[in-house]
Structure formats: C-alpha cells, structure tokens
mmCIF file of C-alpha atoms in Angstrom:
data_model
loop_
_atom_site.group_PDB
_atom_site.id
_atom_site.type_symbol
_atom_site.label_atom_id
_atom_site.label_comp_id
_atom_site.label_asym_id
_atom_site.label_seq_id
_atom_site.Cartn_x
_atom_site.Cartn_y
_atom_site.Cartn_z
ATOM 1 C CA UNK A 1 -90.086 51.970 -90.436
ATOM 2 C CA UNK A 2 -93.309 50.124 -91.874
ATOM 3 C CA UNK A 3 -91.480 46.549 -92.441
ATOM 4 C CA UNK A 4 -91.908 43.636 -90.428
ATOM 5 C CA UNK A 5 -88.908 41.561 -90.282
ATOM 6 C CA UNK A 6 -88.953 37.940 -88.743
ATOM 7 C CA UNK A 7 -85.800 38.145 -86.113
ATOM 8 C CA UNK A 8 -86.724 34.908 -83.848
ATOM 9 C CA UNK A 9 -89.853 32.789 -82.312
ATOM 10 C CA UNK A 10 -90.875 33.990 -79.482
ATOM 11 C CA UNK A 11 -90.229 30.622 -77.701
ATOM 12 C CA UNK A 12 -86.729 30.471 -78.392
ATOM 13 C CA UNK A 13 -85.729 32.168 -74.814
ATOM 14 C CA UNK A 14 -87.877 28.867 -73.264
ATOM 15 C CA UNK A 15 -84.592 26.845 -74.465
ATOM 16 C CA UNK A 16 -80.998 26.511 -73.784
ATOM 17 C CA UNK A 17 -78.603 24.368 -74.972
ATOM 18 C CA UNK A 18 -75.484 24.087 -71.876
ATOM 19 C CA UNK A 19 -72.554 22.655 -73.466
ATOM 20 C CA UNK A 20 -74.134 19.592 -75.719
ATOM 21 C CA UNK A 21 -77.061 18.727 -74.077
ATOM 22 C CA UNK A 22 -80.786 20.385 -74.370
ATOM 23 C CA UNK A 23 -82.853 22.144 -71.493
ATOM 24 C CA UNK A 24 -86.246 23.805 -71.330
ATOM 25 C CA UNK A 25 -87.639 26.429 -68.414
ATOM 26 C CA UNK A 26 -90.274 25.488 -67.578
ATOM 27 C CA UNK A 27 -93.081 26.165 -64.596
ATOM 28 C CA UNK A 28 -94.500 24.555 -61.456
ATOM 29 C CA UNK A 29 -96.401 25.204 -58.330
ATOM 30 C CA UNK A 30 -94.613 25.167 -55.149
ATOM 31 C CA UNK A 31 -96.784 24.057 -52.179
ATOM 32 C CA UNK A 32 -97.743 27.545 -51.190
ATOM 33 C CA UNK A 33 -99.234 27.703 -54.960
ATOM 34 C CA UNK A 34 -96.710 29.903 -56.656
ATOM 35 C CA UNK A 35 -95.464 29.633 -59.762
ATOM 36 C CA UNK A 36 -91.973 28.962 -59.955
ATOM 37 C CA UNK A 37 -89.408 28.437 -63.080
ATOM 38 C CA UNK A 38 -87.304 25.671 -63.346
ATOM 39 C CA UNK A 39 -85.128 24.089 -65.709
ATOM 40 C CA UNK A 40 -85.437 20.760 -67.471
ATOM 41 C CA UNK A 41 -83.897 18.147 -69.516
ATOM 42 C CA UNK A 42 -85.249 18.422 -72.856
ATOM 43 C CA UNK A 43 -84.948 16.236 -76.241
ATOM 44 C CA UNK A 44 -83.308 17.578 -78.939
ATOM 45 C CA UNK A 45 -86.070 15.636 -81.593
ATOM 46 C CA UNK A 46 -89.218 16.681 -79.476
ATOM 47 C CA UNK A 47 -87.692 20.757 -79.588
ATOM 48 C CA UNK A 48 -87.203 20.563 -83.677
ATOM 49 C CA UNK A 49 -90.724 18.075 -83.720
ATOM 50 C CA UNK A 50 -92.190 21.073 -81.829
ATOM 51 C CA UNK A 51 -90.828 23.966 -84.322
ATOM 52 C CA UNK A 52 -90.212 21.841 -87.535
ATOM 53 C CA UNK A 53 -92.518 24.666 -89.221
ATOM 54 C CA UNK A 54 -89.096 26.973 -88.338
ATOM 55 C CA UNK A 55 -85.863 25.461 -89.205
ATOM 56 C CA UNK A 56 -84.013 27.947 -87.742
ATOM 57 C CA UNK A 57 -85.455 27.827 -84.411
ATOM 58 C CA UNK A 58 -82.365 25.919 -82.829
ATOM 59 C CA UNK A 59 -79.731 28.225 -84.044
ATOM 60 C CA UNK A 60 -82.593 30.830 -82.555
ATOM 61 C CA UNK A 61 -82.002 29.825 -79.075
ATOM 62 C CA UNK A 62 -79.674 30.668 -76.443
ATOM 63 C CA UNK A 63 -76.360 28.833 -76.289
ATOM 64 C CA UNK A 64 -74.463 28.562 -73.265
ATOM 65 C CA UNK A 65 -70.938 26.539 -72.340
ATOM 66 C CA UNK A 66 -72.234 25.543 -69.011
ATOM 67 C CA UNK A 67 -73.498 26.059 -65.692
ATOM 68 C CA UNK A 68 -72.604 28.032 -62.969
ATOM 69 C CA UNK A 69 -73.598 29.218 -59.518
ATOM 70 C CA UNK A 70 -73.537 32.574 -58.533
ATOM 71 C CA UNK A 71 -75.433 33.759 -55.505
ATOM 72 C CA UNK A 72 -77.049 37.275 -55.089
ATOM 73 C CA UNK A 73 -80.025 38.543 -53.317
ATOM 74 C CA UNK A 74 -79.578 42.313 -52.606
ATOM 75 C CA UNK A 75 -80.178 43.110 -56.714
ATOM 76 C CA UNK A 76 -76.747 42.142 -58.619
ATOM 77 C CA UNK A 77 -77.868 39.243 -59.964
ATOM 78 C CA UNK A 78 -76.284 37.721 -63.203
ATOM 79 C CA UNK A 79 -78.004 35.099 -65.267
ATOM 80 C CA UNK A 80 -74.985 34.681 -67.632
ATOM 81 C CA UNK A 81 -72.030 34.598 -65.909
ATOM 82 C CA UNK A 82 -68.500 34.194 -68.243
ATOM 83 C CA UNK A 83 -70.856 32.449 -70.587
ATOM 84 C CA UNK A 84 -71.831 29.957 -68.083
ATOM 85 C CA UNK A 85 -75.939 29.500 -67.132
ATOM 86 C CA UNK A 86 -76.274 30.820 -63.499
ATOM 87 C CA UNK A 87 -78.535 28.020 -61.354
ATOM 88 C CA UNK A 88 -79.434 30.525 -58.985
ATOM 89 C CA UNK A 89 -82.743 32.083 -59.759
ATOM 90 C CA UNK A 90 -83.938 35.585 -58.594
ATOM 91 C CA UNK A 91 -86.394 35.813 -55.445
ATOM 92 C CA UNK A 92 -89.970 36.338 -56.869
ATOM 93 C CA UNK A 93 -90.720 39.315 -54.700
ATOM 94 C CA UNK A 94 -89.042 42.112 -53.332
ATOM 95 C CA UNK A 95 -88.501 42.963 -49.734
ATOM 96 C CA UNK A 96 -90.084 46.304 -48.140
ATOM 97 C CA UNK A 97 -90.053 47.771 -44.814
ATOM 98 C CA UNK A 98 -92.695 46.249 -42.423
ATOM 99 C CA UNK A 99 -93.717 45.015 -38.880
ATOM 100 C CA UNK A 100 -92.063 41.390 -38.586
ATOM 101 C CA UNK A 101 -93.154 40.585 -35.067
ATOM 102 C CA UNK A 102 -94.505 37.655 -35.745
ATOM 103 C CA UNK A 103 -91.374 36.361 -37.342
ATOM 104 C CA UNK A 104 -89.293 37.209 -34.272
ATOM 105 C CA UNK A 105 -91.739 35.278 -31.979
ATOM 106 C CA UNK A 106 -91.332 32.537 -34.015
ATOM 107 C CA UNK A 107 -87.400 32.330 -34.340
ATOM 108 C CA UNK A 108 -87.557 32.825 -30.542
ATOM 109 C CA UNK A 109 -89.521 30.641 -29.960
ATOM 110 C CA UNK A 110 -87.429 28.084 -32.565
ATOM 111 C CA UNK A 111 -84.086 28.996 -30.872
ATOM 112 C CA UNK A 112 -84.664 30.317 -27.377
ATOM 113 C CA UNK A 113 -81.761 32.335 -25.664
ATOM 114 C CA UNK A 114 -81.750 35.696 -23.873
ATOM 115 C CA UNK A 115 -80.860 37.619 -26.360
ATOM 116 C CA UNK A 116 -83.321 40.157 -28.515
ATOM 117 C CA UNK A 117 -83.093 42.160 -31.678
ATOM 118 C CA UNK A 118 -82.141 45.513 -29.937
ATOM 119 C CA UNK A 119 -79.842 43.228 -27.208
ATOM 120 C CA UNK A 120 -77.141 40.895 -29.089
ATOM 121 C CA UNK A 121 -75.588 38.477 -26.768
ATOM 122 C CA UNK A 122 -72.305 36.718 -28.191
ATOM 123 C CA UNK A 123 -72.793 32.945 -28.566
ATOM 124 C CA UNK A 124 -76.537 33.291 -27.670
ATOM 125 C CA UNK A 125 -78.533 30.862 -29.633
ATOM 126 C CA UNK A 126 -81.114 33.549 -30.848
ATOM 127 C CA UNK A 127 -78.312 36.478 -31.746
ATOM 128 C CA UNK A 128 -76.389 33.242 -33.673
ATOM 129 C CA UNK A 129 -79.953 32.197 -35.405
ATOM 130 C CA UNK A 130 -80.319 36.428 -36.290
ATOM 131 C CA UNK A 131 -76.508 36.170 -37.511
ATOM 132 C CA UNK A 132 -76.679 32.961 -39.651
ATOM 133 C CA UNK A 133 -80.170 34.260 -41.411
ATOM 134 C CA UNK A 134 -78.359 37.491 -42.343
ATOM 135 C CA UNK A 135 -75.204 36.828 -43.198
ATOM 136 C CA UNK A 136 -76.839 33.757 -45.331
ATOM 137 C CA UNK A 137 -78.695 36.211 -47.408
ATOM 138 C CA UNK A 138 -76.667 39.247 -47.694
ATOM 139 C CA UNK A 139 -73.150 37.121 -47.926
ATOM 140 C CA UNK A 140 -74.866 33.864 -49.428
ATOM 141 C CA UNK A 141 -70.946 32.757 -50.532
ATOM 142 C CA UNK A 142 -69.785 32.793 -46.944
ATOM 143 C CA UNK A 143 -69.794 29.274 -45.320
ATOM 144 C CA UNK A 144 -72.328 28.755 -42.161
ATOM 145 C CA UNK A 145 -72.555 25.943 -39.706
ATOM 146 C CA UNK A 146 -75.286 23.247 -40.354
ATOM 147 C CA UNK A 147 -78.447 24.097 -38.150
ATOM 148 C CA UNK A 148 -79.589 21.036 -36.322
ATOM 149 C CA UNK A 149 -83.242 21.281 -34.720
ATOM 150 C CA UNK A 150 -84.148 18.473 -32.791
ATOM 151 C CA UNK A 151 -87.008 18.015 -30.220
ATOM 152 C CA UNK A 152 -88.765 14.683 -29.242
ATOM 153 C CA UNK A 153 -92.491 16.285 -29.675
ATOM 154 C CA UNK A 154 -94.105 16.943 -33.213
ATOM 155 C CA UNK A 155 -95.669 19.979 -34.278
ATOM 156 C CA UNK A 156 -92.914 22.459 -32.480
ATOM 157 C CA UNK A 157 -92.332 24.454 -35.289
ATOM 158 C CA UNK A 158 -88.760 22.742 -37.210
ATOM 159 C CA UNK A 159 -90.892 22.077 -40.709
ATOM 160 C CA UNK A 160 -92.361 25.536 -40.119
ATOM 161 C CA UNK A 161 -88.721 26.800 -40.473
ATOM 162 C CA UNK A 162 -87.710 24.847 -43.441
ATOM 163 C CA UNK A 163 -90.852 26.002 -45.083
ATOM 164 C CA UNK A 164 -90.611 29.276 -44.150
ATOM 165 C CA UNK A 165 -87.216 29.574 -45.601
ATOM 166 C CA UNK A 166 -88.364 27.460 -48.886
ATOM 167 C CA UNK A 167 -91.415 30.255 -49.132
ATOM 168 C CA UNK A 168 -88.804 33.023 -49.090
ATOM 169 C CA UNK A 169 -86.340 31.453 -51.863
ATOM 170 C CA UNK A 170 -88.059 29.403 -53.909
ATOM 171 C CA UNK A 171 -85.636 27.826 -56.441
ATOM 172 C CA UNK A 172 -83.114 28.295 -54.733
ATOM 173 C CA UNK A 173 -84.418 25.990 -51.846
ATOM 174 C CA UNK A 174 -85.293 22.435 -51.359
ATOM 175 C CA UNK A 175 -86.389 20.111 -48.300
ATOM 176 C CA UNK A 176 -85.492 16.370 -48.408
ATOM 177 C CA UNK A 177 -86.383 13.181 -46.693
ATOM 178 C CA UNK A 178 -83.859 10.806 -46.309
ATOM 179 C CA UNK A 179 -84.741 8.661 -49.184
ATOM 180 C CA UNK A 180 -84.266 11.916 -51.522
ATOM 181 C CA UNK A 181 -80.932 12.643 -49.887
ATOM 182 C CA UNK A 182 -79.469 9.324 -50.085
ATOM 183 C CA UNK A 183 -80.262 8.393 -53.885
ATOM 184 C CA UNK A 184 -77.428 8.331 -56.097
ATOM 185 C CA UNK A 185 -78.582 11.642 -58.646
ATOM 186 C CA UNK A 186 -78.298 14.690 -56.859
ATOM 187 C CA UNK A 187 -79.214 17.398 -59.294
ATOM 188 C CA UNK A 188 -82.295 17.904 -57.292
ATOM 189 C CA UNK A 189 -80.042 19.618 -54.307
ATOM 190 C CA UNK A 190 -76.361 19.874 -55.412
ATOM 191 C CA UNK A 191 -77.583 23.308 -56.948
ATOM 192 C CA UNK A 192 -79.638 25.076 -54.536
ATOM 193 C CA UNK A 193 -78.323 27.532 -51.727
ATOM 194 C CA UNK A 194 -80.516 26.071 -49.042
ATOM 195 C CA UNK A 195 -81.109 22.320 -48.162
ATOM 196 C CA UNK A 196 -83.584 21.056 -45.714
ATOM 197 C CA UNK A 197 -83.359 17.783 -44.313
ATOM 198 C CA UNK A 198 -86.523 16.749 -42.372
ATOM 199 C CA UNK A 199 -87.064 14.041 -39.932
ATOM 200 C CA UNK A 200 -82.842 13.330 -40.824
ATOM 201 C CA UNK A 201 -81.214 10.475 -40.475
ATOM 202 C CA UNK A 202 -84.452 9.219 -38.616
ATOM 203 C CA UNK A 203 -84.672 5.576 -39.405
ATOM 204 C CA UNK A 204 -80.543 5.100 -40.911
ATOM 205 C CA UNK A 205 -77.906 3.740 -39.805
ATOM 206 C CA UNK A 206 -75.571 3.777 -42.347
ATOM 207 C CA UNK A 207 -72.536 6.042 -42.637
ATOM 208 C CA UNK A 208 -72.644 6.284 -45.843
ATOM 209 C CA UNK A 209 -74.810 9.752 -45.772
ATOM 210 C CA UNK A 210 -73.758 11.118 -42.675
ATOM 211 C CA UNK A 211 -70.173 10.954 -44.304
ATOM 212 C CA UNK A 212 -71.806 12.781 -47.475
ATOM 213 C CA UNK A 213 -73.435 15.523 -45.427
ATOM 214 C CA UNK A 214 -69.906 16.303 -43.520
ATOM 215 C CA UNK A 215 -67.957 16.803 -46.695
ATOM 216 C CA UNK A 216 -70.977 18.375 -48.000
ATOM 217 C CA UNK A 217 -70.920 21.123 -44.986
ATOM 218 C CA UNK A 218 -67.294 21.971 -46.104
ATOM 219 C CA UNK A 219 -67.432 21.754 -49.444
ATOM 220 C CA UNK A 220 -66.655 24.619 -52.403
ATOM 221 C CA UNK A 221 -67.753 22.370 -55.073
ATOM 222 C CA UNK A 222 -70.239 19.929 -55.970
ATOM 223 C CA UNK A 223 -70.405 17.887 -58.696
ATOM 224 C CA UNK A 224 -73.882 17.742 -60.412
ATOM 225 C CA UNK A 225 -75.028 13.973 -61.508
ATOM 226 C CA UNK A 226 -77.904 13.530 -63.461
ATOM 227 C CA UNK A 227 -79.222 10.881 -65.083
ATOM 228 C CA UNK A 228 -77.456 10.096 -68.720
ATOM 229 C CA UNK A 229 -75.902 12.987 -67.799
ATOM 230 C CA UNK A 230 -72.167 13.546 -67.828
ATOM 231 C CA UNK A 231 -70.952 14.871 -64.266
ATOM 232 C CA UNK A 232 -70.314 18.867 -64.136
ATOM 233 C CA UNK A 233 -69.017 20.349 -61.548
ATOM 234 C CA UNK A 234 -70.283 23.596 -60.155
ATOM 235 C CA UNK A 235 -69.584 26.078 -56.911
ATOM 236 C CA UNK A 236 -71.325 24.818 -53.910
ATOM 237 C CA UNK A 237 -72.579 27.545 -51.539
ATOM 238 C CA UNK A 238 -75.656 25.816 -49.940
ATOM 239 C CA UNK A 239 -76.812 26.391 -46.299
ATOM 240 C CA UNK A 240 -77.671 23.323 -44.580
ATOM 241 C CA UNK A 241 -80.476 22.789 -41.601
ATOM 242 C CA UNK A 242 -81.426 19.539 -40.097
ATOM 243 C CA UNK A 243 -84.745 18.618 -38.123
ATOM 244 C CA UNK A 244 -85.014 15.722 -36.019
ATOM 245 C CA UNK A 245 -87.341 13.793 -33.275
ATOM 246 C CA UNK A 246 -84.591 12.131 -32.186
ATOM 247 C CA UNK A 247 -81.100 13.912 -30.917
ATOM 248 C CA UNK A 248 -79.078 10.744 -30.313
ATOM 249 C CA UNK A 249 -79.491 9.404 -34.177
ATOM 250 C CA UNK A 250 -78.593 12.705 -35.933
ATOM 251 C CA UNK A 251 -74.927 12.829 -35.567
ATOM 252 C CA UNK A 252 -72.035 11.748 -33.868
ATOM 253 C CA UNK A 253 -70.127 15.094 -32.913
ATOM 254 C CA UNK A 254 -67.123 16.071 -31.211
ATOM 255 C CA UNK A 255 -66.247 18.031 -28.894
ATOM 256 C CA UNK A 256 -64.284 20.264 -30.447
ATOM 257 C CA UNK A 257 -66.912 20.113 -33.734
ATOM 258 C CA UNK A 258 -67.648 24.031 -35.078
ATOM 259 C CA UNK A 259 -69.566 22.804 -38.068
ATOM 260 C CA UNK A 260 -72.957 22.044 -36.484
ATOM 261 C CA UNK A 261 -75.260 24.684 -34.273
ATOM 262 C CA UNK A 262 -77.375 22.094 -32.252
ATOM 263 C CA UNK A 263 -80.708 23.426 -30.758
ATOM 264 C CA UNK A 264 -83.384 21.659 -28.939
ATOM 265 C CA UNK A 265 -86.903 23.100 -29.882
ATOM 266 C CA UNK A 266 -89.708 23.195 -27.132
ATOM 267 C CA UNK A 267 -92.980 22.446 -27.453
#
C-alpha cells in the first residue's frame, strides 16, 4: 500500500552474533586488488555506540549458534547451515568455457611428466597434478595428499602456483610463512580450504610444526583459537601445498609415506 513501515537498518546484515560473541563482515583488498569479504571480531559497545540512535538494532541482526564449514563450488552453496555460520565464502566469479592454454603450460611446466590433457598416464606427476586440482574443487570434502614443490633456483614458478590458486578462491585461501604458521592463534588458516606454505620449514628446525602439519594433513577437525576467544571446533577440509628451496629441510618421509606428492620444479 502507501505506508512506510520501519522493519530493520539496513546495516544489520553487516553483523552477526555466533554463539555469545560479536562479528562484523567486513572488506579488504587482496593483492590482485579485489575486494574480498571477511569476517571480524567486533565489540559489542562500539556496535550499540554505532546505532545508539536505534535501540533495536541488536535484536535486528542475525543470530547464529556457531560456525561451520561447508565446502561447495559447483553452485550449492549454504551460508546457514543447521543454524551454524558457514566459513566458506562463495568464489567471486563464475567459470565459463574458454581457451586455458596458458594454464596447462604452466602446470606442465610446474609438474613435468609425460602425460597430457587428452593422454592420462596413471601415477604421472602431471595427470596426478590434473586429478588433485579437480577433485579439490568439485569434491572439496575429499582428503588429498600435501603438494610439496621444491627446487633450489628462485623464480621457477612455486609462488606463481600458490597465487594462482589464492586468485581463484579468495577467502577460502591463504599463503603462510613460517612465522604465520607456527604462532599459537590459528584462526587465520584453521578455516580456509586451501593453505599455502611458502619458503616451508626453510630456516626451522623444530618438530614442533612439522608434527602440526602431519596431523593437520589427516585431520577432520580443527579447532579454531582466537585470541580471548573460547576454542570451537569446526570440520577441517583444507588442501595443503608446500614450496621450498631446499628438499632436504622440508620433511622427513618414509618410504611407505602416501600423504605427500613431492615434485622438483625446473627452472
């Protein structure tokens, strides 16, 4: 009809409360300059501070009993999942058919082998690269070995690859030095479906993290530790790849180790 009727502030979507504590979605730029939403940590006295012109705007916003993950890329995503805040964001663009030549040459390049798209070769380190990149985004809850890329020369294309794959799913990817991997909080990774570590394990010698990473690789759960923040635990589906200038400081393997797809990148 002709009434206007006040139902909520427009900003009330912009915050979340997930179980007792307060979060806000906010944006960034990643490094390729797009914009991408994330969520923060958020006062309680700055939100009402903020809106104290609207006392309703708390009972206005979203209320959730807490967080979740719950991976989908092929258009079946769920924000809200049993009540529960899903931490896995949608992709920002959608795919469409085109010439990815390029792309080829460059896993090829990255992985080597004899293989080729139209000639799969069992146990061939490009037809294995192919197989982990689909089944990773079409079956993003199935496990997948930890991709180690190690040559002794720089620019050989490794941080191309982690980049590449951070370009593609935003949120939903990180890359981490050692320093980032080995501090204590890990809300910064324990969510994401794809973890980069560069230059890894470079400069350490302590087990500590090397231990973390293996239980990480067959983990189904993480627990998420924040700051002031009780632990929550959450499913853990993330895809793991390792670059490194150094091959004999990465990890000690066994023989009989299936969790780990070593390659050595040339120049």
């Amino acid at each position: 009809g002709d009434e206007v009727k006040y139902v909520a502030h427009e900003d009330a979507g912009r915050y979340a409360r997930v179980g007792s504590d307060w979060y806000k979605w906010v944006y960034r730029l990643n490094g390729a300059g797009e914009l991408l939403e994330t969520l923060e940590p958020w006062k309680v006295g700055e939100i009402q501070r903020d809106y104290k012109k609207y006392p309703r705007f708390l009972e206005e916003c979203p209320k959730y009993d807490g967080f979740t993950v719950v991976p989908n890329f092929n258009g079946e995503y769920q924000r809200v999942v049993h009540n529960n805040l899903n931490l896995v964001t949608p992709l920002n663009h959608l795919p469409k058919p085109g010439d990815i030549t390029n792309t080829l040459r460059f896993l090829k390049h990255l992985f080597g082998g004899e293989a080729t798209p139209e000639k799969q070769i069992e146990a061939d380190p490009f037809t294995v690269a192919l197989d982990w990149l689909t089944i990773a985004h079409n079956q993003p809850k199935h496990q997948l070995p930890v991709i180690i890329l190690v040559s002794k020369e720089n620019k050989t294309g490794k941080s191309t690859f982690l980049n590449w794959i951070n370009w593609i799913y935003g949120n939903n990817a990180t890359v981490l030095n050692n320093a980032q991997f080995a501090m204590k909080f890990n809300a910064h990774y324990a969510t994401k479906m794809f973890i980069g570590l560069d230059e890894a394990f470079q400069d350490l010698d302590k087990k500590a993290e090397k231990e973390r990473l293996k239980q990480m690789v067959t983990s189904k759960e993480m627990q998420i530790e924040r700051k002031g923040v009780d632990l929550k635990p959450v499913p853990f589906f993330a895809k793991i790849v390792m670059c490194s200038n150094d091959a004999d400081k990465v990890m000690k393997l066994d023989e009989e180790e299936t969790r780990w797809f070593v390659v050595k990148v040339p120049q």
